[in-house]
N, CA, C and O atoms as a DFTB+ gen file, in Angstrom:
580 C
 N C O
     1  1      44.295     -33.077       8.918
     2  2      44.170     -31.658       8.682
     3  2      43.748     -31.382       7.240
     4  3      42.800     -30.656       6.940
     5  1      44.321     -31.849       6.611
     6  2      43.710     -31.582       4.554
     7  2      42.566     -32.201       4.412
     8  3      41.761     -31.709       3.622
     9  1      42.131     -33.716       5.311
    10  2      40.962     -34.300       5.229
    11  2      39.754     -33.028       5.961
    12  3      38.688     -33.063       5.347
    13  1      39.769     -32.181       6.889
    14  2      39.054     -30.996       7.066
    15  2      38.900     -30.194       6.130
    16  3      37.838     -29.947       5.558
    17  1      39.834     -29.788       5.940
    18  2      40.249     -28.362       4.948
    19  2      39.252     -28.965       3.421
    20  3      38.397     -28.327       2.806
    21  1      39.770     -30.434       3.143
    22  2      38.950     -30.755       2.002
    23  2      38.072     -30.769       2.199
    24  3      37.468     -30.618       1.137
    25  1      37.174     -30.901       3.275
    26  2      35.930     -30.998       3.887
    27  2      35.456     -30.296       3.844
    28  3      34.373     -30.390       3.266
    29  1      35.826     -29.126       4.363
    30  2      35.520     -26.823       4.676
    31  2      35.300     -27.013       3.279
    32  3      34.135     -27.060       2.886
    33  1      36.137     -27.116       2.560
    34  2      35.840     -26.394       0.885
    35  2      34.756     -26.802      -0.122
    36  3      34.082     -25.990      -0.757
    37  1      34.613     -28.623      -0.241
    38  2      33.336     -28.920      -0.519
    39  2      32.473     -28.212      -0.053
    40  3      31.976     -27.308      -0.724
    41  1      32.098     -28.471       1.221
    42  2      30.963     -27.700       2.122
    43  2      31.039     -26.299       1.415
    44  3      30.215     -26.366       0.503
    45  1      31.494     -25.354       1.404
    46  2      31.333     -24.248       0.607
    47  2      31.125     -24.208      -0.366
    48  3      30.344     -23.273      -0.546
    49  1      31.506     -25.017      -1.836
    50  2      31.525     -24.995      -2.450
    51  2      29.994     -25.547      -2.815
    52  3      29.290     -24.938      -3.620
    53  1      29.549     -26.759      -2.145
    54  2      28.070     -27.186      -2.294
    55  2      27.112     -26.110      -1.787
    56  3      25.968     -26.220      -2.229
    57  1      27.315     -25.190      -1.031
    58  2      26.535     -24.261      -0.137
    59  2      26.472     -23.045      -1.371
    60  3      25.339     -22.645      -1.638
    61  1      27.565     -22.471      -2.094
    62  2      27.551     -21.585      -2.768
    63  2      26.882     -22.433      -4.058
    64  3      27.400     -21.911      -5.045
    65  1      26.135     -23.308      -4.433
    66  2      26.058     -23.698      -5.906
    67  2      24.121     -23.927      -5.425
    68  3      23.278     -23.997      -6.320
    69  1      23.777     -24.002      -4.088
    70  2      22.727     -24.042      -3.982
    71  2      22.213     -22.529      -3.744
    72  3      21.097     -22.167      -4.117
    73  1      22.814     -21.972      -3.315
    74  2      22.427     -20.364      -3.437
    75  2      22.231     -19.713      -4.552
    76  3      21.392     -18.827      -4.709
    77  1      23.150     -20.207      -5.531
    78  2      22.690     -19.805      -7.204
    79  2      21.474     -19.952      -7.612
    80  3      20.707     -19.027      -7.877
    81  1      21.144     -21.564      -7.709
    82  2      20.215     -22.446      -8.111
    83  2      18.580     -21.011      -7.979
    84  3      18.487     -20.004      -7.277
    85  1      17.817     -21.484      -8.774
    86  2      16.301     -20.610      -8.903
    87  2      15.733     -21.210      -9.424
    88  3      16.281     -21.453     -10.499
    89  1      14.524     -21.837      -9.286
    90  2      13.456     -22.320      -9.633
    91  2      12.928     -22.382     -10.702
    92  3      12.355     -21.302     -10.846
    93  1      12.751     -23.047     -11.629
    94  2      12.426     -22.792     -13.022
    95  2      10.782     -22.325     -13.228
    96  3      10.686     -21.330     -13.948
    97  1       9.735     -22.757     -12.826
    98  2       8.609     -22.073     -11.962
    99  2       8.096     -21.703     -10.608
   100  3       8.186     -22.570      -9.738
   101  1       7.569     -20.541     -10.296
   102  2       7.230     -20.424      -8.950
   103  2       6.015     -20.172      -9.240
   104  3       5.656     -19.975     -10.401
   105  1       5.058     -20.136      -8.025
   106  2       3.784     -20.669      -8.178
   107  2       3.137     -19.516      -7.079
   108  3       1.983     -19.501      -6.651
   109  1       4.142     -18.646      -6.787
   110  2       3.883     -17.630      -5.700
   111  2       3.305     -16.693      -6.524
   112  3       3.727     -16.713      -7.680
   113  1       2.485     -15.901      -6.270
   114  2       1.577     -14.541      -6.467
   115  2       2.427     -13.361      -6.349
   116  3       3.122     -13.596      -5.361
   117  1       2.777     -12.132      -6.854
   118  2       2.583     -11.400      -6.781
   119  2       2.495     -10.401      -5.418
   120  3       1.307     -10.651      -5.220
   121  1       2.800      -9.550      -4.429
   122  2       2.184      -9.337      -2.980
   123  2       2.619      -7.873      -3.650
   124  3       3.195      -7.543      -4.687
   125  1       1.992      -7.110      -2.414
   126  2       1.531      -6.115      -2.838
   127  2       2.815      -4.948      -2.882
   128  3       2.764      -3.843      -3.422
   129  1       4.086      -5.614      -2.067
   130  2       5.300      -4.832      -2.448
   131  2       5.947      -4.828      -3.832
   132  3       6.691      -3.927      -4.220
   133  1       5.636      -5.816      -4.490
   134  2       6.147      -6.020      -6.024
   135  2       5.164      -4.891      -6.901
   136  3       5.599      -4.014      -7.647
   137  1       3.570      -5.204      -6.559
   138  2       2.857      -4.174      -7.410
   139  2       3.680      -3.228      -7.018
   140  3       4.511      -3.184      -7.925
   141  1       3.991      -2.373      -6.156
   142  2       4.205      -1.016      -5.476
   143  2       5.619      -0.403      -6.064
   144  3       5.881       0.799      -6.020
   145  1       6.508      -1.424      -6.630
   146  2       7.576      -0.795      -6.932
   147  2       7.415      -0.631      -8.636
   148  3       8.347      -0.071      -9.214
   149  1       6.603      -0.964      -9.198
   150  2       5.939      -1.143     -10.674
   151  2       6.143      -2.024     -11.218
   152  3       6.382      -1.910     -12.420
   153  1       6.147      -3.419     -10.553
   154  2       6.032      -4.340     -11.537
   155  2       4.640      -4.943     -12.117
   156  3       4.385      -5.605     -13.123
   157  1       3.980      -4.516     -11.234
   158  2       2.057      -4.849     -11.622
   159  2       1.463      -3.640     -12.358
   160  3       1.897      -2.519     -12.623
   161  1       0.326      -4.274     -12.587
   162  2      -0.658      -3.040     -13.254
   163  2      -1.402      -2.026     -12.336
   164  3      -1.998      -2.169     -11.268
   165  1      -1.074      -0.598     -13.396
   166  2      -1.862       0.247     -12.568
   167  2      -3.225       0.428     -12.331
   168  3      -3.882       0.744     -13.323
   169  1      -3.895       0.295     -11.134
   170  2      -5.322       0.254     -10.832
   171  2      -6.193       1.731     -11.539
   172  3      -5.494       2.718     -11.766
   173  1      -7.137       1.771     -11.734
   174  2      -7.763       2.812     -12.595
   175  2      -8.701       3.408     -11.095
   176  3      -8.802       2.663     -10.120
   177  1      -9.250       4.636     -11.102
   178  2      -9.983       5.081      -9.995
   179  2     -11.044       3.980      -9.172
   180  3     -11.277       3.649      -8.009
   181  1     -11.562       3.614     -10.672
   182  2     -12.820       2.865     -10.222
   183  2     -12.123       1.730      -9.506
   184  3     -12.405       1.481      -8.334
   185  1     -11.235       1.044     -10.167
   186  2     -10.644      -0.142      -8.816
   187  2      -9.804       0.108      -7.853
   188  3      -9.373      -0.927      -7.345
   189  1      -9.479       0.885      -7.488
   190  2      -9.269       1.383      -6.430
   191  2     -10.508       1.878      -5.077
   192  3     -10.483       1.813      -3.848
   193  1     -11.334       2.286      -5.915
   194  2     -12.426       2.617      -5.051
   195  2     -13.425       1.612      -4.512
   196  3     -14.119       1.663      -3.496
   197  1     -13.300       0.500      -5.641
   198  2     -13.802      -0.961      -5.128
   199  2     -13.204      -1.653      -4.150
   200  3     -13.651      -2.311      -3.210
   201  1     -12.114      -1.398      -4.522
   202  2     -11.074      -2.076      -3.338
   203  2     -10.679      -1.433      -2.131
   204  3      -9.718      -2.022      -1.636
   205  1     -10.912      -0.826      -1.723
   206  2     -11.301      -0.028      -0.722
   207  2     -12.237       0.354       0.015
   208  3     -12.284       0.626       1.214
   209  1     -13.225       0.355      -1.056
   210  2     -14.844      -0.069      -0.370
   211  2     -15.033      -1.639       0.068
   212  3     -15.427      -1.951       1.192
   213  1     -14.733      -2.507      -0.864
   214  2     -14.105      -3.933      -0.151
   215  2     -13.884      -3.925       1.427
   216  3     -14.543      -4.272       2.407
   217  1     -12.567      -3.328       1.181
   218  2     -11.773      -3.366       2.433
   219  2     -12.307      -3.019       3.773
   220  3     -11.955      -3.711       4.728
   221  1     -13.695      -1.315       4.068
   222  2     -13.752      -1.184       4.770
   223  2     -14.676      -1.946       4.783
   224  3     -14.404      -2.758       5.668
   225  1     -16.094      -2.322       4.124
   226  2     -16.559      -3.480       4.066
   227  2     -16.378      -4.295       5.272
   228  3     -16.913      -4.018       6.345
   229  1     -15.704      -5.188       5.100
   230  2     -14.760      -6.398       5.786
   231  2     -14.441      -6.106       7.170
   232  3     -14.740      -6.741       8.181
   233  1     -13.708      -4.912       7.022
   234  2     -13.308      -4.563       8.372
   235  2     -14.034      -3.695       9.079
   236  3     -13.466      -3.376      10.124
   237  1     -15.224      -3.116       8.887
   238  2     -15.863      -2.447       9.290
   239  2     -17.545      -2.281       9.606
   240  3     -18.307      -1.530      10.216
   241  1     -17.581      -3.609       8.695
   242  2     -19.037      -3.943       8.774
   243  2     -19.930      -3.037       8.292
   244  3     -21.011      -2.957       8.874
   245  1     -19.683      -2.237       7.220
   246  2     -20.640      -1.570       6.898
   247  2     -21.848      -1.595       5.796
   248  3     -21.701      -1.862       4.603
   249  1     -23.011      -1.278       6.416
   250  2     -24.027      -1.674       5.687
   251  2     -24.332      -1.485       4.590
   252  3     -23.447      -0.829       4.040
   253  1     -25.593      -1.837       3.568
   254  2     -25.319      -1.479       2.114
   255  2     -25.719       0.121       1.657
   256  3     -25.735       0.586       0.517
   257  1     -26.030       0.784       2.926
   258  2     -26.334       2.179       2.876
   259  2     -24.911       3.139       2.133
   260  3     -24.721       3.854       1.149
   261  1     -24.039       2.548       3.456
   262  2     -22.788       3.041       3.786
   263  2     -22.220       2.483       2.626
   264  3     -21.241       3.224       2.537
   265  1     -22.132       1.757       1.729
   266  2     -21.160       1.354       1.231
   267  2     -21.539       1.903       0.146
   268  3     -20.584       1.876      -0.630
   269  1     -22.421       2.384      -0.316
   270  2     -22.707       3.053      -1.776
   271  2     -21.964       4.525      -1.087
   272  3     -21.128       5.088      -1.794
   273  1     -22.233       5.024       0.065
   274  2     -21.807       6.653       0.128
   275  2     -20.300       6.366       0.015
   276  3     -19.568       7.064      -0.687
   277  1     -19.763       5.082       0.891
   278  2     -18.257       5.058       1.114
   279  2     -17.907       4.607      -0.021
   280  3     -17.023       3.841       0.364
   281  1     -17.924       4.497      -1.134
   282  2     -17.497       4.055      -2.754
   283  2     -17.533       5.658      -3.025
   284  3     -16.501       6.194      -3.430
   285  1     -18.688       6.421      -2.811
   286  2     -18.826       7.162      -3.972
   287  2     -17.462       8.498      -3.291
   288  3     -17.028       9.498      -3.864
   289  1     -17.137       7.958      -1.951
   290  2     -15.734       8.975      -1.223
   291  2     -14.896       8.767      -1.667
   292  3     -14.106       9.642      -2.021
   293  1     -14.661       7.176      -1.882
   294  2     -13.268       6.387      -2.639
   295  2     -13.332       6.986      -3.779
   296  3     -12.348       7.627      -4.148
   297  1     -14.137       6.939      -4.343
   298  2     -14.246       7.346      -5.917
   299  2     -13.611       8.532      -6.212
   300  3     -12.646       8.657      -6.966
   301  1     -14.177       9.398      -5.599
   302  2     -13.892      10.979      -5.714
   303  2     -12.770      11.574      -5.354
   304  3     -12.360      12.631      -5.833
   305  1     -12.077      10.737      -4.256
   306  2     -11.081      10.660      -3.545
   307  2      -9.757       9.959      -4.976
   308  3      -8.827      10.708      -5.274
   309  1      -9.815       9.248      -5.337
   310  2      -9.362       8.605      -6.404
   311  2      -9.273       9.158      -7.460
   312  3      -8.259       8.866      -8.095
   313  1      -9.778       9.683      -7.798
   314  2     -10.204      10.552      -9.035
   315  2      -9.280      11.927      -9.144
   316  3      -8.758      12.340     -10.179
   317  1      -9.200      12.550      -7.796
   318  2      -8.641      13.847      -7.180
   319  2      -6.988      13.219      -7.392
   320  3      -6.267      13.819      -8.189
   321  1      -6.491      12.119      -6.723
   322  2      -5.567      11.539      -6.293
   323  2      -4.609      11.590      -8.126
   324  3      -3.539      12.129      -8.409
   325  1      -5.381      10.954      -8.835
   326  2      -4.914      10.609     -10.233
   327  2      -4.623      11.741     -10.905
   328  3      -3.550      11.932     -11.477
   329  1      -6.051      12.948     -10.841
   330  2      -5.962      14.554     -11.478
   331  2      -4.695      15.363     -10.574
   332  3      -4.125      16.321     -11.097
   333  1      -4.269      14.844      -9.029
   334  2      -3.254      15.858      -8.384
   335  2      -2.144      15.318      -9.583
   336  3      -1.786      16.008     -10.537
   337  1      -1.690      13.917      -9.299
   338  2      -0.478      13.354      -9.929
   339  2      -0.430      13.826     -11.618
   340  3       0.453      13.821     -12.476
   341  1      -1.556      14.138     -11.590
   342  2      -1.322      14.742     -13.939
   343  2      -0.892      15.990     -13.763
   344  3      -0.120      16.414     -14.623
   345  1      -1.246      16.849     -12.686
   346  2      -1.001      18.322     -12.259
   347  2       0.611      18.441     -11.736
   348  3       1.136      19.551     -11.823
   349  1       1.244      17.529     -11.301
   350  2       2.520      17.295     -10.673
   351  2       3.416      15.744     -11.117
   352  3       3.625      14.764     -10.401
   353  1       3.774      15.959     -12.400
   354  2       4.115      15.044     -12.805
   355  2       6.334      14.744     -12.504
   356  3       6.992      13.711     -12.630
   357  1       6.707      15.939     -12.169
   358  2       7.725      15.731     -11.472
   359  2       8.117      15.268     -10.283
   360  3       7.330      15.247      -9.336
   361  1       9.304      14.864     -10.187
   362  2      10.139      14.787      -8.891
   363  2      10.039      16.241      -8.294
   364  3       9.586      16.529      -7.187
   365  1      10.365      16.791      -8.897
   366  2      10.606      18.221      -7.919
   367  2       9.726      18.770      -7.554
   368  3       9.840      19.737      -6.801
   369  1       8.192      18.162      -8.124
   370  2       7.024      19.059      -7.856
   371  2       6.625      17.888      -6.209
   372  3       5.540      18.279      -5.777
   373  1       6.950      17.186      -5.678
   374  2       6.469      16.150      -4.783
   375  2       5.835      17.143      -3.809
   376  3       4.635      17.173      -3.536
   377  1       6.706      17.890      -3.354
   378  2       5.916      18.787      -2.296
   379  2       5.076      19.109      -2.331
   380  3       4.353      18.711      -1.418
   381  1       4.534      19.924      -3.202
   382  2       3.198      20.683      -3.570
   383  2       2.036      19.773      -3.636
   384  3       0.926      20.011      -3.161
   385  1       2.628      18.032      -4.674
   386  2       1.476      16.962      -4.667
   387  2       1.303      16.486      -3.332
   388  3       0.252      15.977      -2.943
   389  1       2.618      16.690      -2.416
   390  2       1.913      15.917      -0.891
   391  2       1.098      16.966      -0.615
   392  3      -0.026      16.487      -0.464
   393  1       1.064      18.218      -0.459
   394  2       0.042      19.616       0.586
   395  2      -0.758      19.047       0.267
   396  3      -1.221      18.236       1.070
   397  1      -1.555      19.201      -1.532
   398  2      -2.442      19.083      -1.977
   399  2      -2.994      17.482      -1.958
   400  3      -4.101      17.265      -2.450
   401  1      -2.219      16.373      -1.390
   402  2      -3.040      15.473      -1.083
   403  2      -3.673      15.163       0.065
   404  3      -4.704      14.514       0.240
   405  1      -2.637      15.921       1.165
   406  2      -3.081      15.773       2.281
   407  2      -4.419      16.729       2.623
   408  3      -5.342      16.492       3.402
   409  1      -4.241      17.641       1.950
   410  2      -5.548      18.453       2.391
   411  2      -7.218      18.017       2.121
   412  3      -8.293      18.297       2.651
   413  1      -6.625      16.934       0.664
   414  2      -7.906      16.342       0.189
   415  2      -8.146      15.199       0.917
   416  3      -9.158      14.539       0.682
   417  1      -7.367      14.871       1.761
   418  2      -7.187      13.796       2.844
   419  2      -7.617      13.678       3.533
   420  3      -8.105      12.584       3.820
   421  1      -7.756      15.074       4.496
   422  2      -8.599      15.828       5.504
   423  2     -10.085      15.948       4.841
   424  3     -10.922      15.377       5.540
   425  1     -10.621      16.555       3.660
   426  2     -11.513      16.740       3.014
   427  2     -12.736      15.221       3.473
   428  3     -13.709      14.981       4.187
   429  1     -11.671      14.442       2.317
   430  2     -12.228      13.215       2.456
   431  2     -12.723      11.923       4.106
   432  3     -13.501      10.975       4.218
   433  1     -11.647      12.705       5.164
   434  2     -12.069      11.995       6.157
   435  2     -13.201      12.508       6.700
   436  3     -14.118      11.758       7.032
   437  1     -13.276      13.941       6.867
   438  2     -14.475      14.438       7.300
   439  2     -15.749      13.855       6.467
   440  3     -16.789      13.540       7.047
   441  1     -15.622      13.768       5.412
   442  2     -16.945      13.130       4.360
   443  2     -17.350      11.724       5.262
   444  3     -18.437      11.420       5.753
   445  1     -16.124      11.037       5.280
   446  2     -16.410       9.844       6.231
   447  2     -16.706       9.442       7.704
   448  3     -17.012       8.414       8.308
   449  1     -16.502      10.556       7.947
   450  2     -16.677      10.773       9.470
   451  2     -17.963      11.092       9.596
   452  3     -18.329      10.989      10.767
   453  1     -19.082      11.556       8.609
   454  2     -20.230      11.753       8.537
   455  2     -21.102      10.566       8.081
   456  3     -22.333      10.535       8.102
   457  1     -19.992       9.278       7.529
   458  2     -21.135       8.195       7.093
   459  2     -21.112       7.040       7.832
   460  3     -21.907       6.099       7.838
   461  1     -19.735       7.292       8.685
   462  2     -19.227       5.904       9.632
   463  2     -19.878       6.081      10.984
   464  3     -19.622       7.268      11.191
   465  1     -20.597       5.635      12.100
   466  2     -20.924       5.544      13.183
   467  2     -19.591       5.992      13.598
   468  3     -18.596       5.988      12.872
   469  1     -19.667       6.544      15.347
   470  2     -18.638       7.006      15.972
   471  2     -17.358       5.383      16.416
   472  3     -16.130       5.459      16.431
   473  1     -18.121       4.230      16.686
   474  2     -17.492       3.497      16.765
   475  2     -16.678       2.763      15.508
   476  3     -15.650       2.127      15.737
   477  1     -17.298       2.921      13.965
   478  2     -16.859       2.637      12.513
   479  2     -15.579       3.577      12.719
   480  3     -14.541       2.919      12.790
   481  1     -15.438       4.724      12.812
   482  2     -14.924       5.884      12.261
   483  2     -13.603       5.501      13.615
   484  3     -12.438       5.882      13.495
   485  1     -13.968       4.930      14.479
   486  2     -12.631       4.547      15.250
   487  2     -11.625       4.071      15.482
   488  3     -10.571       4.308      16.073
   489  1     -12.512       2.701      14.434
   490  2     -11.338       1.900      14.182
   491  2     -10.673       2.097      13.083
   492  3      -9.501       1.753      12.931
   493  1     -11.460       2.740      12.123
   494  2     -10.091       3.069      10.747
   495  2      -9.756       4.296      11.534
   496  3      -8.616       4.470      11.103
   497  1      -9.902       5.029      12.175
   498  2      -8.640       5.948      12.501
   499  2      -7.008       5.162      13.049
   500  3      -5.815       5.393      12.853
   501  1      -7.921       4.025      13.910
   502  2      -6.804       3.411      14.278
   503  2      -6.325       2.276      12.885
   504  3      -5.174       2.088      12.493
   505  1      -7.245       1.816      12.485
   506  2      -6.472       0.995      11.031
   507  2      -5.289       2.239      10.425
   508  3      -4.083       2.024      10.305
   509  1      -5.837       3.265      10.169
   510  2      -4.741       4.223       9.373
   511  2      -3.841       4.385      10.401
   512  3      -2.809       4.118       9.785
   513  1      -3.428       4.671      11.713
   514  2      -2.692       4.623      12.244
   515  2      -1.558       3.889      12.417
   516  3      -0.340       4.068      12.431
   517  1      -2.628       2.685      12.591
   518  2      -1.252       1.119      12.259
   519  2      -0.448       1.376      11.212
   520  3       0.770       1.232      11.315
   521  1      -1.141       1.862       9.873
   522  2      -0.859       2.012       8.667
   523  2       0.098       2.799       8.052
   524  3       0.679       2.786       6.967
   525  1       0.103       3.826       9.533
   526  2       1.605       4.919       8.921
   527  2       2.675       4.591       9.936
   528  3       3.880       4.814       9.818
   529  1       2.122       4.094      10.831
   530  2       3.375       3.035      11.615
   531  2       4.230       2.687      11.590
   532  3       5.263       2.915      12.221
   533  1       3.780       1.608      10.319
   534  2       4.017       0.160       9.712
   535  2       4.665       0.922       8.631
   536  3       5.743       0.404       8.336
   537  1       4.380       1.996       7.920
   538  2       5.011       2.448       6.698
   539  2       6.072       3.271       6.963
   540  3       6.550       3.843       5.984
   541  1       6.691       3.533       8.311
   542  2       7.771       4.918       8.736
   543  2       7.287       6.129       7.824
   544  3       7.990       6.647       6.957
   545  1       5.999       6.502       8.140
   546  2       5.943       7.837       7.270
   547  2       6.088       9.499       8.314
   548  3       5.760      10.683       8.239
   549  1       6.883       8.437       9.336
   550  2       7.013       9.915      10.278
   551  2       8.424      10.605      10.415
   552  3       9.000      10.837      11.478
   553  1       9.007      10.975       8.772
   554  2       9.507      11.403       8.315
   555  2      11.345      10.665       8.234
   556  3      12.415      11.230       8.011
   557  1      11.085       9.526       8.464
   558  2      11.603       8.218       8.476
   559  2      11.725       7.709       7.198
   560  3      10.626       7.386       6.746
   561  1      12.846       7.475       6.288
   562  2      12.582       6.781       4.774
   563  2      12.600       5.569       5.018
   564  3      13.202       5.037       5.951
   565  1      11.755       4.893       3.968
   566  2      11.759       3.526       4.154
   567  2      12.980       2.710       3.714
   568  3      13.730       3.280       2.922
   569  1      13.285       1.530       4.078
   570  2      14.166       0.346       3.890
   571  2      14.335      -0.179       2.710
   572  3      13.195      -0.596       2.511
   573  1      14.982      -0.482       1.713
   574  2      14.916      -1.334       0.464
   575  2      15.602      -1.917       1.030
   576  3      16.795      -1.648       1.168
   577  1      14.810      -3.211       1.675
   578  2      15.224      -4.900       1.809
   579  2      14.396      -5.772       1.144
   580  3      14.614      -6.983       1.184
């Protein structure tokens, strides 16, 4: 019986000393939940609008027509996004910065809805869809895990 018991307690005791333990380098990147809570740098309009033109790019196949008009949406779109947040720099003002983003939201999809083919323009409706899904933005707060 004490030969167990001594047994149980090592075992815990080795189990709790490897749970401490942390890596003296990690070699892992960065992902995009760490940028998001501010530990990365903030993107400026223009990279944002690259990266996004990137993105539909990739997923959307769009040609080099489209991708100069769909930059110059990101852009403008970006630009608006940065000037709402200087206009509403409080907590208490959040409301007013969501109306006013969402409306430029609407603004901006219609712009795109004019440069994407009906089948382009389908699947990022459904990409953004996944996208608020995946984020509980249907009035659902998110998780800090």
């Amino acid at each position: 019986m004490k030969k167990s018991l001594l047994l149980l307690a090592a075992m815990a005791f080795a189990t709790a000393s490897f749970a401490q333990t942390t890596p003296a380098t990690t070699t892992q990147l960065p992902t995009h939940r760490v940028h998001r809570m501010g530990k990365g740098e903030h993107k400026t309009p223009e990279q944002r609008a690259e990266h996004r033109t990137a993105m539909l790019t990739k997923k959307l196949s769009l040609t080099a027509q489209q991708q100069a008009q769909v930059h110059q949406i990101m852009l403008a779109q970006a630009q608006e996004g940065q000037a709402l947040k200087a206009k509403y720099p409080a907590k208490e003002q959040r409301a007013a910065l969501h109306q006013e983003m969402e409306a430029g939201h609407a603004k901006y999809q219609t712009q795109l809805q004019g440069v994407l083919s009906a089948d382009q323009y389908g699947k990022l409706s459904a990409m953004q869809k996944e996208h608020h899904r995946h984020g509980k933005h249907e009035g659902e707060p998110k998780s800090k895990s």
